[in-house]
Amino acid sequence: MRIRHRLILALDVPEIDRARSIAKAVSDQTDGIKVNWPLVLAGGLGIVRQLAASGYVLCDFKIADIPNTNRLIVEQAVRAGASGVICHGFAGEDSVRACVEAAGKTDVFVVTELSHPGGQEYTAKFAEDFARLAVRAGATGIIAPATRPDRVKALRGIVGSRLILAPGVGAQGGRASEAIAAGADAVIVGRAIYEAKDPAGAARGIAEEIRSARPR
Ligand code: O7M
């Protein structure tokens, strides 16, 4: 993944036309579009294909099954043109390795500690293990919570130069500048952009805040 703006749009917009127009409006402020179940369940994998025609699409299917099923899911995402996929670490090393093998040149990111309050109940207890697992399995990077910059910093110490993408900015209370200053390579932002009256303006504002935290 090529990081320039340090900003990825979480396009959790189940109205296909609106989703397409928001993606287009913010394309020059973002490094890619993260597509999750709300959009894929509404639009099918065809929407991944369409978005992939004009940029980096990260399929956030939070894959967490046995290795064979993981492989089959990743193959579908790759066939649809995804440049990256996201899997969970809790299904175990063999399951993550199956994703990495099936992905080939496609990026794989492993979720460590979820950004919402419930993420502290279980995932936080194993976040370091998941980060180590991601490194061992040859993943591209990890997902770490922008809502807890101290955790981003701790996980950076484990993953070295692998990428850290941090969701939880805006609607969940995290600040882009703090996540980036703590060591995230990019933030993932959904509602603060797609629910704004002017999504392009909102994306520009976040991109500016990021530049102030870590100038290019
Ligand atoms: O900015 P939001 O809160 O509207 O959206 C955040 C997006 O990031 C949304 O698509 C979530 O599914 C995702 N996300 C989290 O919010 N927290 C996490 O810990 C992990 C993710 C994620 O992207 O995992 C890959």
CSV table of C-alpha atoms and ligand atoms in Angstrom, one decimal:
chain,number,residue,atom,x,y,z
A,1,MET,CA,0.0,0.0,0.0
A,2,ARG,CA,1.3,3.4,-0.9
A,3,ILE,CA,0.8,5.9,1.9
A,4,ARG,CA,0.7,9.5,0.9
A,5,HIS,CA,-2.2,11.3,2.7
A,6,ARG,CA,-2.3,8.9,5.7
A,7,LEU,CA,-6.1,8.8,5.4
A,8,ILE,CA,-8.3,5.9,4.4
A,9,LEU,CA,-12.1,6.3,3.9
A,10,ALA,CA,-14.3,3.7,5.6
A,11,LEU,CA,-17.2,3.7,3.1
A,12,ASP,CA,-19.9,2.2,5.3
A,13,VAL,CA,-22.6,3.6,3.1
A,14,PRO,CA,-25.2,1.1,1.9
A,15,GLU,CA,-26.6,3.4,-0.7
A,16,ILE,CA,-24.6,2.5,-3.8
A,17,ASP,CA,-24.9,5.8,-5.7
A,18,ARG,CA,-24.1,7.8,-2.7
A,19,ALA,CA,-21.2,5.6,-1.8
A,20,ARG,CA,-19.8,6.0,-5.3
A,21,SER,CA,-20.1,9.7,-5.3
A,22,ILE,CA,-18.5,10.1,-1.8
A,23,ALA,CA,-15.6,7.8,-2.9
A,24,LYS,CA,-15.0,10.0,-5.9
A,25,ALA,CA,-15.3,13.3,-4.0
A,26,VAL,CA,-12.6,12.3,-1.5
A,27,SER,CA,-10.3,10.4,-3.8
A,28,ASP,CA,-7.6,13.1,-4.0
A,29,GLN,CA,-7.4,13.3,-0.1
A,30,THR,CA,-7.3,9.6,0.6
A,31,ASP,CA,-4.9,6.6,0.0
A,32,GLY,CA,-7.8,4.1,-0.4
A,33,ILE,CA,-11.3,3.1,0.4
A,34,LYS,CA,-12.1,0.5,3.0
A,35,VAL,CA,-15.2,-1.6,2.1
A,36,ASN,CA,-17.0,-3.4,4.9
A,37,TRP,CA,-20.1,-5.6,5.0
A,38,PRO,CA,-22.8,-2.8,4.9
A,39,LEU,CA,-21.7,-1.8,1.4
A,40,VAL,CA,-20.9,-5.3,0.1
A,41,LEU,CA,-24.2,-6.7,1.4
A,42,ALA,CA,-26.0,-3.9,-0.3
A,43,GLY,CA,-24.1,-3.8,-3.6
A,44,GLY,CA,-22.4,-7.2,-3.9
A,45,LEU,CA,-18.8,-7.7,-4.9
A,46,GLY,CA,-19.5,-5.7,-8.0
A,47,ILE,CA,-19.0,-2.5,-6.0
A,48,VAL,CA,-15.5,-3.7,-5.0
A,49,ARG,CA,-14.8,-4.2,-8.7
A,50,GLN,CA,-16.1,-0.7,-9.6
A,51,LEU,CA,-14.2,1.1,-6.8
A,52,ALA,CA,-11.0,-1.0,-7.5
A,53,ALA,CA,-11.0,0.3,-11.1
A,54,SER,CA,-10.0,3.7,-9.8
A,55,GLY,CA,-7.9,3.1,-6.7
A,56,TYR,CA,-6.9,1.0,-3.7
A,57,VAL,CA,-9.7,-1.0,-2.1
A,58,LEU,CA,-9.3,-2.6,1.2
A,59,CYS,CA,-11.8,-5.4,1.8
A,60,ASP,CA,-12.7,-5.4,5.5
A,61,PHE,CA,-14.4,-8.7,5.8
A,62,LYS,CA,-12.7,-9.3,9.2
A,63,ILE,CA,-12.0,-12.8,8.1
A,64,ALA,CA,-11.9,-15.2,11.1
A,65,ASP,CA,-12.6,-18.7,10.1
A,66,ILE,CA,-10.7,-22.0,9.6
A,67,PRO,CA,-7.8,-21.8,7.2
A,68,ASN,CA,-9.6,-23.3,4.2
A,69,THR,CA,-12.6,-20.9,4.5
A,70,ASN,CA,-10.3,-18.0,5.0
A,71,ARG,CA,-8.5,-18.9,1.8
A,72,LEU,CA,-11.8,-19.2,-0.2
A,73,ILE,CA,-12.9,-15.7,1.1
A,74,VAL,CA,-9.6,-14.1,0.3
A,75,GLU,CA,-9.6,-15.6,-3.2
A,76,GLN,CA,-13.0,-14.0,-3.9
A,77,ALA,CA,-11.8,-10.6,-2.6
A,78,VAL,CA,-8.7,-10.8,-4.8
A,79,ARG,CA,-10.7,-11.9,-7.8
A,80,ALA,CA,-12.9,-8.8,-7.3
A,81,GLY,CA,-9.8,-6.5,-7.4
A,82,ALA,CA,-9.2,-5.9,-3.8
A,83,SER,CA,-5.7,-4.5,-3.1
A,84,GLY,CA,-5.9,-5.5,0.6
A,85,VAL,CA,-7.9,-7.7,2.9
A,86,ILE,CA,-8.4,-7.6,6.7
A,87,CYS,CA,-8.5,-10.6,8.9
A,88,HIS,CA,-8.7,-11.2,12.7
A,89,GLY,CA,-5.9,-12.6,14.7
A,90,PHE,CA,-8.0,-14.5,17.2
A,91,ALA,CA,-8.7,-17.4,14.8
A,92,GLY,CA,-5.0,-18.4,15.1
A,93,GLU,CA,-1.8,-18.4,13.2
A,94,ASP,CA,-2.8,-21.1,10.7
A,95,SER,CA,-5.9,-19.0,9.8
A,96,VAL,CA,-3.9,-15.8,9.3
A,97,ARG,CA,-1.2,-17.7,7.3
A,98,ALA,CA,-3.9,-19.0,5.0
A,99,CYS,CA,-5.0,-15.4,4.3
A,100,VAL,CA,-1.4,-14.3,3.6
A,101,GLU,CA,-0.8,-17.3,1.3
A,102,ALA,CA,-4.1,-16.8,-0.6
A,103,ALA,CA,-3.5,-13.1,-0.9
A,104,GLY,CA,-0.3,-13.3,-2.9
A,105,LYS,CA,0.6,-9.7,-3.7
A,106,THR,CA,-2.6,-8.4,-2.1
A,107,ASP,CA,-2.0,-6.8,1.3
A,108,VAL,CA,-3.2,-8.5,4.5
A,109,PHE,CA,-3.9,-6.5,7.7
A,110,VAL,CA,-4.5,-8.2,11.0
A,111,VAL,CA,-6.9,-6.7,13.6
A,112,THR,CA,-5.3,-6.4,17.0
A,113,GLU,CA,-7.3,-4.4,19.6
A,114,LEU,CA,-10.7,-3.2,18.5
A,115,SER,CA,-11.3,0.6,19.0
A,116,HIS,CA,-14.6,0.6,20.7
A,117,PRO,CA,-15.0,0.2,24.5
A,118,GLY,CA,-15.8,-3.5,24.2
A,119,GLY,CA,-12.5,-3.9,22.5
A,120,GLN,CA,-10.9,-3.6,25.9
A,121,GLU,CA,-12.8,-6.6,27.3
A,122,TYR,CA,-11.1,-9.3,25.2
A,123,THR,CA,-9.1,-8.1,22.2
A,124,ALA,CA,-6.9,-5.8,24.3
A,125,LYS,CA,-5.7,-8.7,26.4
A,126,PHE,CA,-4.2,-10.4,23.3
A,127,ALA,CA,-3.4,-7.4,21.1
A,128,GLU,CA,0.4,-7.8,21.5
A,129,ASP,CA,0.1,-11.5,20.7
A,130,PHE,CA,-1.9,-10.7,17.5
A,131,ALA,CA,0.7,-8.1,16.5
A,132,ARG,CA,3.5,-10.7,16.9
A,133,LEU,CA,1.4,-13.2,15.0
A,134,ALA,CA,1.0,-10.7,12.2
A,135,VAL,CA,4.7,-10.2,11.9
A,136,ARG,CA,5.4,-14.0,12.0
A,137,ALA,CA,2.8,-14.7,9.4
A,138,GLY,CA,4.2,-12.1,7.0
A,139,ALA,CA,1.2,-9.8,7.0
A,140,THR,CA,1.5,-6.3,5.6
A,141,GLY,CA,0.5,-4.7,8.9
A,142,ILE,CA,-2.0,-4.4,11.6
A,143,ILE,CA,-5.2,-2.5,12.6
A,144,ALA,CA,-4.8,-0.7,16.0
A,145,PRO,CA,-7.1,1.7,17.8
A,146,ALA,CA,-6.9,5.5,17.2
A,147,THR,CA,-9.1,5.8,20.3
A,148,ARG,CA,-6.1,4.7,22.4
A,149,PRO,CA,-2.9,6.2,21.0
A,150,ASP,CA,-0.8,4.7,23.8
A,151,ARG,CA,-1.8,1.3,22.5
A,152,VAL,CA,-0.8,2.3,18.9
A,153,LYS,CA,2.6,3.3,20.4
A,154,ALA,CA,3.0,0.0,22.2
A,155,LEU,CA,2.0,-2.1,19.1
A,156,ARG,CA,4.4,0.0,16.9
A,157,GLY,CA,7.2,-1.4,19.1
A,158,ILE,CA,6.2,-4.9,18.1
A,159,VAL,CA,5.5,-4.6,14.4
A,160,GLY,CA,8.6,-2.4,13.5
A,161,SER,CA,8.2,-1.1,10.0
A,162,ARG,CA,5.0,-2.9,9.1
A,163,LEU,CA,2.0,-0.7,8.5
A,164,ILE,CA,-0.4,0.4,11.2
A,165,LEU,CA,-3.8,1.6,10.2
A,166,ALA,CA,-5.8,3.2,12.9
A,167,PRO,CA,-9.7,3.4,13.0
A,168,GLY,CA,-11.7,5.2,15.6
A,169,VAL,CA,-11.2,8.9,14.6
A,170,GLY,CA,-14.0,11.3,14.9
A,171,ALA,CA,-17.3,9.5,15.7
A,172,GLN,CA,-15.5,7.2,18.1
A,173,GLY,CA,-13.6,10.0,19.8
A,174,GLY,CA,-10.1,9.5,18.5
A,175,ARG,CA,-8.0,12.3,17.0
A,176,ALA,CA,-6.2,11.7,13.7
A,177,SER,CA,-3.2,13.8,14.8
A,178,GLU,CA,-2.7,11.8,18.0
A,179,ALA,CA,-2.9,8.4,16.3
A,180,ILE,CA,-0.4,9.5,13.7
A,181,ALA,CA,1.9,11.1,16.3
A,182,ALA,CA,1.7,7.8,18.2
A,183,GLY,CA,3.0,5.9,15.2
A,184,ALA,CA,0.1,5.0,13.0
A,185,ASP,CA,0.9,5.2,9.3
A,186,ALA,CA,-2.7,6.1,8.4
A,187,VAL,CA,-6.1,6.6,10.0
A,188,ILE,CA,-9.3,5.0,8.8
A,189,VAL,CA,-12.2,7.4,9.0
A,190,GLY,CA,-15.9,6.7,8.2
A,191,ARG,CA,-18.7,8.8,9.7
A,192,ALA,CA,-16.7,12.0,10.2
A,193,ILE,CA,-16.4,12.1,6.4
A,194,TYR,CA,-19.4,10.4,4.9
A,195,GLU,CA,-21.9,11.9,7.3
A,196,ALA,CA,-20.5,15.4,6.8
A,197,LYS,CA,-22.4,17.9,4.6
A,198,ASP,CA,-19.3,18.3,2.6
A,199,PRO,CA,-17.3,15.0,2.6
A,200,ALA,CA,-14.5,16.4,0.5
A,201,GLY,CA,-14.1,19.3,2.9
A,202,ALA,CA,-14.2,17.0,5.9
A,203,ALA,CA,-11.5,14.8,4.4
A,204,ARG,CA,-9.4,17.9,3.6
A,205,GLY,CA,-9.6,19.0,7.2
A,206,ILE,CA,-8.5,15.6,8.5
A,207,ALA,CA,-5.7,15.4,6.0
A,208,GLU,CA,-4.5,18.9,7.1
A,209,GLU,CA,-4.6,17.9,10.8
A,210,ILE,CA,-2.5,14.8,9.9
A,211,ARG,CA,0.1,16.9,8.1
A,212,SER,CA,0.4,19.1,11.1
A,213,ALA,CA,1.1,15.9,13.2
A,214,ARG,CA,3.7,14.5,10.9
A,215,PRO,CA,4.6,16.7,8.0
A,216,ARG,CA,5.6,15.0,4.8
B,1,O7M,O1,-15.1,6.3,11.6
B,1,O7M,P1,-16.2,5.3,11.9
B,1,O7M,O2,-16.3,5.1,13.4
B,1,O7M,O3,-17.5,5.7,11.3
B,1,O7M,O4,-15.9,3.9,11.2
B,1,O7M,C1,-14.7,3.2,11.6
B,1,O7M,C2,-14.5,2.1,10.6
B,1,O7M,O5,-13.4,1.3,11.1
B,1,O7M,C3,-15.7,1.0,10.5
B,1,O7M,O6,-15.7,0.5,9.2
B,1,O7M,C4,-15.3,0.0,11.5
B,1,O7M,O7,-15.8,-1.3,11.1
B,1,O7M,C5,-13.7,0.0,11.4
B,1,O7M,N1,-13.0,-0.4,12.6
B,1,O7M,C6,-13.2,0.2,13.8
B,1,O7M,O8,-14.0,1.1,13.9
B,1,O7M,N2,-12.6,-0.3,14.9
B,1,O7M,C7,-11.7,-1.3,14.9
B,1,O7M,O9,-11.1,-1.6,15.9
B,1,O7M,C8,-11.4,-1.9,13.6
B,1,O7M,C9,-12.0,-1.4,12.5
B,1,O7M,C10,-11.5,-1.9,11.2
B,1,O7M,O10,-11.4,-1.3,10.2
B,1,O7M,O11,-11.0,-3.1,11.3
B,1,O7M,C11,-10.4,-3.6,10.2
